[in-house]
mmCIF file of C-alpha atoms and ligand atoms in Angstrom:
data_model
loop_
_atom_site.group_PDB
_atom_site.id
_atom_site.type_symbol
_atom_site.label_atom_id
_atom_site.label_comp_id
_atom_site.label_asym_id
_atom_site.label_seq_id
_atom_site.Cartn_x
_atom_site.Cartn_y
_atom_site.Cartn_z
ATOM 1 C CA MET A 1 77.911 -182.420 -26.511
ATOM 2 C CA ASN A 2 77.263 -185.916 -27.991
ATOM 3 C CA ARG A 3 74.590 -185.491 -30.499
ATOM 4 C CA VAL A 4 75.989 -188.125 -32.872
ATOM 5 C CA GLY A 5 78.022 -190.104 -30.252
ATOM 6 C CA ASN A 6 79.918 -193.000 -31.760
ATOM 7 C CA LYS A 7 78.116 -192.905 -35.151
ATOM 8 C CA VAL A 8 80.516 -193.650 -37.925
ATOM 9 C CA CYS A 9 79.930 -190.926 -40.458
ATOM 10 C CA ILE A 10 81.253 -190.697 -44.084
ATOM 11 C CA VAL A 11 81.677 -187.237 -45.464
ATOM 12 C CA THR A 12 82.504 -186.986 -49.184
ATOM 13 C CA GLY A 13 84.318 -183.867 -50.328
ATOM 14 C CA ALA A 14 85.472 -183.380 -46.731
ATOM 15 C CA ALA A 15 88.717 -181.426 -47.457
ATOM 16 C CA LEU A 16 87.261 -177.973 -48.083
ATOM 17 C CA GLY A 17 84.121 -175.757 -47.723
ATOM 18 C CA ILE A 18 80.939 -177.263 -46.515
ATOM 19 C CA GLY A 19 82.302 -180.833 -46.201
ATOM 20 C CA ASN A 20 85.113 -179.668 -44.032
ATOM 21 C CA ALA A 21 82.722 -177.868 -41.688
ATOM 22 C CA CYS A 22 80.453 -180.965 -41.535
ATOM 23 C CA ALA A 23 83.383 -183.085 -40.541
ATOM 24 C CA ARG A 24 84.458 -180.685 -37.785
ATOM 25 C CA ARG A 25 80.941 -180.284 -36.275
ATOM 26 C CA LEU A 26 80.094 -184.009 -36.504
ATOM 27 C CA ALA A 27 83.441 -184.765 -34.762
ATOM 28 C CA GLU A 28 82.726 -182.292 -32.019
ATOM 29 C CA GLU A 29 79.374 -183.973 -31.470
ATOM 30 C CA GLY A 30 81.046 -187.376 -30.935
ATOM 31 C CA ALA A 31 81.016 -188.962 -34.340
ATOM 32 C CA ARG A 32 83.775 -191.206 -35.829
ATOM 33 C CA LEU A 33 84.764 -189.613 -39.176
ATOM 34 C CA ALA A 34 85.665 -191.125 -42.587
ATOM 35 C CA LEU A 35 86.717 -188.283 -44.768
ATOM 36 C CA PHE A 36 86.663 -188.751 -48.585
ATOM 37 C CA ASP A 37 88.280 -186.379 -51.004
ATOM 38 C CA LEU A 38 90.750 -186.017 -53.843
ATOM 39 C CA ASP A 39 92.791 -183.268 -52.009
ATOM 40 C CA ASP A 40 95.062 -185.638 -50.077
ATOM 41 C CA GLN A 41 97.167 -182.928 -48.300
ATOM 42 C CA THR A 42 94.244 -181.031 -46.875
ATOM 43 C CA GLY A 43 92.144 -184.172 -46.148
ATOM 44 C CA THR A 44 95.064 -185.905 -44.367
ATOM 45 C CA ALA A 45 95.734 -182.539 -42.440
ATOM 46 C CA LEU A 46 92.034 -182.418 -41.333
ATOM 47 C CA ALA A 47 92.104 -186.002 -40.134
ATOM 48 C CA ALA A 48 95.248 -185.231 -38.086
ATOM 49 C CA GLU A 49 93.637 -182.175 -36.664
ATOM 50 C CA LEU A 50 90.497 -183.929 -35.639
ATOM 51 C CA GLN A 51 92.541 -186.785 -34.064
ATOM 52 C CA ALA A 52 94.514 -184.243 -32.033
ATOM 53 C CA THR A 53 91.196 -183.158 -30.503
ATOM 54 C CA GLY A 54 90.554 -186.729 -29.317
ATOM 55 C CA ALA A 55 88.166 -187.574 -32.216
ATOM 56 C CA GLU A 56 88.481 -190.778 -34.361
ATOM 57 C CA ALA A 57 89.087 -189.743 -37.878
ATOM 58 C CA ARG A 58 90.671 -191.137 -41.025
ATOM 59 C CA TYR A 59 91.123 -189.899 -44.532
ATOM 60 C CA TRP A 60 90.656 -191.916 -47.705
ATOM 61 C CA HIS A 61 91.555 -190.742 -51.285
ATOM 62 C CA VAL A 62 88.257 -191.355 -53.148
ATOM 63 C CA ASP A 63 86.962 -190.026 -56.433
ATOM 64 C CA VAL A 64 83.206 -190.291 -55.953
ATOM 65 C CA SER A 65 82.679 -190.627 -59.807
ATOM 66 C CA SER A 66 84.531 -194.000 -59.684
ATOM 67 C CA GLU A 67 82.309 -196.839 -58.542
ATOM 68 C CA ARG A 68 85.235 -199.116 -57.800
ATOM 69 C CA ALA A 69 86.875 -196.503 -55.714
ATOM 70 C CA VAL A 70 83.765 -195.773 -53.783
ATOM 71 C CA GLN A 71 82.985 -199.309 -53.118
ATOM 72 C CA GLY A 72 86.462 -200.089 -52.039
ATOM 73 C CA ALA A 73 86.595 -197.176 -49.610
ATOM 74 C CA ILE A 74 83.214 -197.665 -48.064
ATOM 75 C CA ASP A 75 83.985 -201.330 -47.465
ATOM 76 C CA ALA A 76 87.347 -200.217 -45.874
ATOM 77 C CA VAL A 77 85.474 -197.677 -43.632
ATOM 78 C CA ALA A 78 83.230 -200.436 -42.412
ATOM 79 C CA ALA A 79 86.234 -202.762 -41.741
ATOM 80 C CA HIS A 80 88.142 -200.017 -40.053
ATOM 81 C CA PHE A 81 85.440 -198.722 -37.723
ATOM 82 C CA GLY A 82 83.205 -201.879 -37.566
ATOM 83 C CA ALA A 83 80.087 -200.147 -39.015
ATOM 84 C CA VAL A 84 78.762 -197.257 -41.122
ATOM 85 C CA HIS A 85 75.761 -195.201 -39.779
ATOM 86 C CA VAL A 86 75.794 -191.875 -41.680
ATOM 87 C CA LEU A 87 76.644 -190.912 -45.259
ATOM 88 C CA VAL A 88 76.951 -187.175 -46.136
ATOM 89 C CA ASN A 89 77.006 -187.060 -49.999
ATOM 90 C CA ASN A 90 78.627 -183.608 -50.224
ATOM 91 C CA ALA A 91 81.255 -183.778 -52.958
ATOM 92 C CA GLY A 92 80.271 -181.659 -55.896
ATOM 93 C CA ILE A 93 81.590 -179.267 -58.570
ATOM 94 C CA ALA A 94 79.910 -176.231 -60.193
ATOM 95 C CA GLY A 95 81.156 -177.078 -63.657
ATOM 96 C CA ALA A 96 80.865 -175.072 -66.947
ATOM 97 C CA ASN A 97 79.014 -171.712 -66.753
ATOM 98 C CA LYS A 98 77.614 -171.123 -70.218
ATOM 99 C CA PRO A 99 74.196 -171.128 -71.839
ATOM 100 C CA THR A 100 72.850 -174.646 -72.588
ATOM 101 C CA HIS A 101 73.441 -174.246 -76.319
ATOM 102 C CA GLU A 102 77.147 -173.781 -75.791
ATOM 103 C CA ILE A 103 77.726 -176.695 -73.394
ATOM 104 C CA SER A 104 79.554 -179.697 -74.770
ATOM 105 C CA GLU A 105 78.562 -183.203 -73.913
ATOM 106 C CA GLU A 106 81.876 -183.639 -72.022
ATOM 107 C CA GLU A 107 81.166 -180.545 -69.877
ATOM 108 C CA TRP A 108 77.636 -181.878 -69.152
ATOM 109 C CA ASP A 109 78.850 -185.409 -68.360
ATOM 110 C CA ARG A 110 81.584 -184.266 -66.071
ATOM 111 C CA VAL A 111 79.194 -182.495 -63.715
ATOM 112 C CA GLN A 112 76.704 -185.392 -63.712
ATOM 113 C CA ALA A 113 79.543 -187.871 -63.072
ATOM 114 C CA ILE A 114 80.450 -186.210 -59.809
ATOM 115 C CA ASN A 115 77.232 -184.575 -58.595
ATOM 116 C CA VAL A 116 74.748 -187.268 -59.585
ATOM 117 C CA LYS A 117 76.610 -190.535 -60.186
ATOM 118 C CA GLY A 118 78.779 -189.834 -57.097
ATOM 119 C CA VAL A 119 75.617 -189.708 -54.937
ATOM 120 C CA PHE A 120 74.300 -192.887 -56.634
ATOM 121 C CA PHE A 121 77.546 -194.823 -56.162
ATOM 122 C CA CYS A 122 78.080 -193.789 -52.495
ATOM 123 C CA THR A 123 74.452 -194.531 -51.657
ATOM 124 C CA LYS A 124 74.532 -197.871 -53.466
ATOM 125 C CA HIS A 125 77.554 -199.070 -51.681
ATOM 126 C CA ALA A 126 76.609 -197.672 -48.162
ATOM 127 C CA ILE A 127 73.118 -199.355 -48.167
ATOM 128 C CA PRO A 128 74.289 -202.844 -47.354
ATOM 129 C CA HIS A 129 76.319 -201.418 -44.335
ATOM 130 C CA LEU A 130 73.466 -199.231 -43.116
ATOM 131 C CA ARG A 131 71.145 -202.250 -43.315
ATOM 132 C CA LYS A 132 73.735 -204.308 -41.241
ATOM 133 C CA ALA A 133 73.647 -201.439 -38.666
ATOM 134 C CA GLN A 134 69.823 -201.750 -38.631
ATOM 135 C CA GLY A 135 69.336 -198.127 -39.840
ATOM 136 C CA GLY A 136 71.087 -194.939 -40.703
ATOM 137 C CA SER A 137 70.940 -191.542 -42.241
ATOM 138 C CA ILE A 138 71.891 -190.430 -45.742
ATOM 139 C CA ILE A 139 72.241 -186.741 -46.254
ATOM 140 C CA ASN A 140 72.468 -185.428 -49.830
ATOM 141 C CA LEU A 141 73.728 -181.925 -50.588
ATOM 142 C CA SER A 142 71.424 -180.488 -53.218
ATOM 143 C CA SER A 143 71.040 -176.725 -53.490
ATOM 144 C CA ILE A 144 68.490 -173.868 -53.800
ATOM 145 C CA TYR A 145 69.194 -174.760 -57.511
ATOM 146 C CA GLY A 146 67.703 -178.231 -56.971
ATOM 147 C CA LEU A 147 64.344 -176.398 -56.246
ATOM 148 C CA VAL A 148 64.364 -173.230 -58.339
ATOM 149 C CA GLY A 149 66.143 -172.155 -61.535
ATOM 150 C CA ALA A 150 68.767 -169.460 -62.389
ATOM 151 C CA ALA A 151 70.166 -168.406 -65.765
ATOM 152 C CA ASP A 152 73.568 -169.952 -65.239
ATOM 153 C CA LEU A 153 75.323 -173.258 -64.696
ATOM 154 C CA PRO A 154 72.855 -175.579 -66.622
ATOM 155 C CA PRO A 155 74.612 -178.828 -65.908
ATOM 156 C CA TYR A 156 74.887 -178.014 -62.140
ATOM 157 C CA HIS A 157 71.215 -177.010 -61.679
ATOM 158 C CA ALA A 158 70.223 -180.206 -63.601
ATOM 159 C CA SER A 159 72.429 -182.280 -61.258
ATOM 160 C CA LYS A 160 71.003 -180.688 -58.136
ATOM 161 C CA GLY A 161 67.383 -181.318 -59.373
ATOM 162 C CA ALA A 162 68.316 -184.903 -59.750
ATOM 163 C CA VAL A 163 69.681 -185.151 -56.275
ATOM 164 C CA THR A 164 66.403 -183.644 -54.823
ATOM 165 C CA LEU A 165 64.377 -186.543 -56.310
ATOM 166 C CA MET A 166 66.874 -189.266 -55.935
ATOM 167 C CA THR A 167 66.593 -188.385 -52.173
ATOM 168 C CA LYS A 168 62.882 -188.784 -52.043
ATOM 169 C CA THR A 169 63.010 -192.156 -54.062
ATOM 170 C CA ASP A 170 65.697 -193.556 -51.755
ATOM 171 C CA ALA A 171 63.771 -192.246 -48.714
ATOM 172 C CA LEU A 172 60.866 -194.393 -49.856
ATOM 173 C CA PHE A 173 62.862 -197.463 -50.914
ATOM 174 C CA TYR A 174 64.759 -197.761 -47.529
ATOM 175 C CA ALA A 175 62.182 -196.417 -44.992
ATOM 176 C CA SER A 176 61.351 -200.025 -44.035
ATOM 177 C CA ASP A 177 65.106 -200.581 -43.240
ATOM 178 C CA ARG A 178 64.957 -197.490 -40.929
ATOM 179 C CA ILE A 179 67.456 -195.743 -43.250
ATOM 180 C CA ARG A 180 66.460 -192.038 -43.563
ATOM 181 C CA VAL A 181 67.404 -190.028 -46.596
ATOM 182 C CA ASN A 182 66.990 -186.205 -46.719
ATOM 183 C CA SER A 183 68.341 -183.329 -48.847
ATOM 184 C CA VAL A 184 69.978 -180.141 -47.740
ATOM 185 C CA HIS A 185 69.521 -176.994 -49.868
ATOM 186 C CA PRO A 186 72.073 -174.280 -49.204
ATOM 187 C CA GLY A 187 71.820 -170.786 -50.443
ATOM 188 C CA PHE A 188 75.190 -169.200 -51.481
ATOM 189 C CA ILE A 189 77.746 -170.271 -48.835
ATOM 190 C CA TRP A 190 81.131 -168.657 -48.950
ATOM 191 C CA THR A 191 83.476 -171.520 -49.925
ATOM 192 C CA PRO A 192 86.233 -172.147 -52.590
ATOM 193 C CA LEU A 193 83.435 -173.246 -54.910
ATOM 194 C CA VAL A 194 81.643 -169.925 -54.783
ATOM 195 C CA ASP A 195 84.896 -167.945 -54.923
ATOM 196 C CA ALA A 196 85.961 -169.894 -58.054
ATOM 197 C CA HIS A 197 82.472 -169.465 -59.482
ATOM 198 C CA LEU A 198 82.598 -165.735 -59.139
ATOM 199 C CA ARG A 199 86.117 -165.504 -60.601
ATOM 200 C CA ALA A 200 85.050 -167.727 -63.541
ATOM 201 C CA SER A 201 82.097 -165.486 -64.140
ATOM 202 C CA GLY A 202 84.504 -162.693 -64.836
ATOM 203 C CA ALA A 203 84.478 -160.917 -61.443
ATOM 204 C CA THR A 204 87.551 -158.629 -61.199
ATOM 205 C CA ASP A 205 86.551 -157.019 -57.874
ATOM 206 C CA ILE A 206 85.787 -160.145 -55.798
ATOM 207 C CA ASP A 207 84.449 -158.136 -52.766
ATOM 208 C CA ALA A 208 82.138 -156.268 -54.907
ATOM 209 C CA ALA A 209 80.902 -159.571 -56.556
ATOM 210 C CA ARG A 210 80.473 -161.067 -53.084
ATOM 211 C CA ARG A 211 78.317 -158.071 -52.010
ATOM 212 C CA GLU A 212 76.080 -158.520 -55.007
ATOM 213 C CA VAL A 213 75.579 -162.116 -54.110
ATOM 214 C CA ASP A 214 74.935 -161.231 -50.429
ATOM 215 C CA GLN A 215 71.982 -159.181 -51.723
ATOM 216 C CA LEU A 216 70.299 -162.156 -53.326
ATOM 217 C CA HIS A 217 69.377 -163.310 -49.784
ATOM 218 C CA PRO A 218 66.666 -161.562 -47.748
ATOM 219 C CA LEU A 219 68.812 -161.963 -44.686
ATOM 220 C CA GLY A 220 71.325 -159.651 -46.530
ATOM 221 C CA HIS A 221 74.363 -161.962 -46.554
ATOM 222 C CA MET A 222 75.742 -165.172 -47.842
ATOM 223 C CA GLY A 223 75.777 -168.155 -45.384
ATOM 224 C CA GLU A 224 78.962 -169.772 -43.912
ATOM 225 C CA PRO A 225 79.818 -173.487 -43.999
ATOM 226 C CA ASP A 226 78.823 -173.906 -40.398
ATOM 227 C CA ASP A 227 75.205 -172.850 -41.178
ATOM 228 C CA ILE A 228 74.958 -175.961 -43.335
ATOM 229 C CA ALA A 229 76.990 -178.214 -40.998
ATOM 230 C CA TRP A 230 74.560 -177.724 -38.091
ATOM 231 C CA GLY A 231 71.719 -178.901 -40.353
ATOM 232 C CA VAL A 232 73.751 -181.939 -41.230
ATOM 233 C CA VAL A 233 74.379 -182.726 -37.693
ATOM 234 C CA TYR A 234 70.677 -182.489 -36.900
ATOM 235 C CA LEU A 235 69.854 -184.877 -39.850
ATOM 236 C CA ALA A 236 72.751 -187.228 -38.772
ATOM 237 C CA SER A 237 71.427 -187.380 -35.219
ATOM 238 C CA ASP A 238 68.437 -189.282 -33.671
ATOM 239 C CA GLU A 239 66.854 -185.826 -33.118
ATOM 240 C CA SER A 240 65.705 -186.189 -36.673
ATOM 241 C CA LYS A 241 64.443 -189.815 -36.268
ATOM 242 C CA PHE A 242 60.964 -189.043 -37.789
ATOM 243 C CA VAL A 243 62.422 -187.081 -40.715
ATOM 244 C CA THR A 244 62.918 -188.740 -44.158
ATOM 245 C CA GLY A 245 62.401 -187.563 -47.642
ATOM 246 C CA SER A 246 62.492 -183.914 -46.560
ATOM 247 C CA GLU A 247 64.212 -180.830 -48.016
ATOM 248 C CA LEU A 248 66.065 -178.799 -45.513
ATOM 249 C CA LEU A 249 66.403 -175.292 -46.863
ATOM 250 C CA ILE A 250 69.249 -173.257 -45.349
ATOM 251 C CA ASP A 251 69.317 -170.298 -47.637
ATOM 252 C CA GLY A 252 68.854 -166.979 -45.862
ATOM 253 C CA GLY A 253 65.305 -166.724 -47.340
ATOM 254 C CA TYR A 254 66.440 -166.997 -50.915
ATOM 255 C CA THR A 255 63.594 -169.323 -52.001
ATOM 256 C CA ALA A 256 61.006 -167.725 -49.824
ATOM 257 C CA ARG A 257 59.957 -165.198 -52.475
HETATM 258 P P1 NAD B 1 84.096 -176.793 -52.485
HETATM 259 O O1 NAD B 1 84.505 -176.728 -53.930
HETATM 260 O O2 NAD B 1 84.454 -175.647 -51.691
HETATM 261 O O3 NAD B 1 84.472 -178.132 -51.839
HETATM 262 C C1 NAD B 1 84.165 -179.335 -52.470
HETATM 263 C C2 NAD B 1 85.025 -180.504 -51.963
HETATM 264 O O4 NAD B 1 84.779 -181.659 -52.774
HETATM 265 C C3 NAD B 1 86.588 -180.211 -52.274
HETATM 266 O O5 NAD B 1 87.290 -180.645 -51.064
HETATM 267 C C4 NAD B 1 86.908 -181.080 -53.420
HETATM 268 O O6 NAD B 1 88.279 -181.522 -53.408
HETATM 269 C C5 NAD B 1 85.914 -182.267 -53.265
HETATM 270 N N1 NAD B 1 85.627 -182.940 -54.487
HETATM 271 C C6 NAD B 1 85.444 -182.357 -55.745
HETATM 272 N N2 NAD B 1 85.299 -183.438 -56.628
HETATM 273 C C7 NAD B 1 85.414 -184.583 -56.058
HETATM 274 C C8 NAD B 1 85.342 -185.988 -56.390
HETATM 275 N N3 NAD B 1 85.131 -186.338 -57.637
HETATM 276 N N4 NAD B 1 85.449 -186.894 -55.385
HETATM 277 C C9 NAD B 1 85.721 -186.584 -54.140
HETATM 278 N N5 NAD B 1 85.822 -185.241 -53.704
HETATM 279 C C10 NAD B 1 85.636 -184.373 -54.635
HETATM 280 O O7 NAD B 1 82.374 -176.893 -52.528
HETATM 281 P P2 NAD B 1 81.382 -176.510 -51.429
HETATM 282 O O8 NAD B 1 81.036 -175.090 -51.772
HETATM 283 O O9 NAD B 1 81.824 -176.762 -50.095
HETATM 284 O O10 NAD B 1 80.222 -177.409 -51.819
HETATM 285 C C11 NAD B 1 79.907 -178.708 -51.186
HETATM 286 C C12 NAD B 1 78.574 -179.231 -51.755
HETATM 287 O O11 NAD B 1 77.515 -178.240 -51.373
HETATM 288 C C13 NAD B 1 78.542 -179.329 -53.193
HETATM 289 O O12 NAD B 1 77.765 -180.568 -53.481
HETATM 290 C C14 NAD B 1 77.798 -178.106 -53.667
HETATM 291 O O13 NAD B 1 77.185 -178.305 -54.915
HETATM 292 C C15 NAD B 1 76.799 -177.927 -52.500
HETATM 293 N N6 NAD B 1 76.297 -176.494 -52.508
HETATM 294 C C16 NAD B 1 77.219 -175.532 -52.279
HETATM 295 C C17 NAD B 1 76.773 -174.216 -52.169
HETATM 296 C C18 NAD B 1 77.694 -172.955 -51.961
HETATM 297 O O14 NAD B 1 77.189 -171.917 -52.090
HETATM 298 N N7 NAD B 1 78.925 -173.279 -51.606
HETATM 299 C C19 NAD B 1 75.413 -173.962 -52.396
HETATM 300 C C20 NAD B 1 74.562 -174.965 -52.687
HETATM 301 C C21 NAD B 1 74.970 -176.317 -52.665
#
């Protein structure tokens, strides 16, 4: 299949979890991949694996919370591939899991620096290249917790709420440039982030904790990274050419109640 043939796609946080699945599915569908992450070993190995399948892929070490690093890397992607067409703002962390009155300023700021400022920096520095390409698609990973609340992870939920509305603002700003901006809202997806979150929440029997989280979803189980990656492929492709400012829920029915 060739749903995103020849599009140059940047995926942030591409080494593990959802970003890794997005990179694989986009590559399968013909994209040229720029992988951004901090985990150089896994990111480099993924780029090599994708290249071995015949895809064009390259890894860059980028901390999305550093504007200088983001700008340098996005300009380097454009120079390497000749253009940028798609940005998947996926890198994110869960951060401190305590009630609001126990969160330190540093814990709060760390989550916002990656989950919110990271999206801002990547969008800011991708826009000139997307304009040059006469259009493109920006896909922001928000969460069910960018739409509804939960009594945990205050900095994380605030960050995902911000991403939901940054998406709509940018959709309006750049619609006349034919740059579409949409958010994706996963329910719980089994990735290293959720595994670490369950362990940090004190789970000793991880399988039992996982079954409890499964039951939060009307479909009866957590999602898997590919469930999100196929939504990202759709939003990256021209199949979604009339879709901007939208919220794509992929949550097993979590928010339907
Ligand atoms: P993960 O922890 O499994 O993977 C995140 C990746 O981002 C890792 O490869 C990590 O090295 C990278 N990363 C972290 N900080 C970075 C930084 N500063 N710069 C560059 N890369 C960085 O996470 P995941 O579960 O795959 O989540 C991906 C995105 O999806 C996140 O934005 C997350 O909030 C969102 N999300 C996840 C779930 C879920 O249940 N897994 C649900 C809703 C939303």
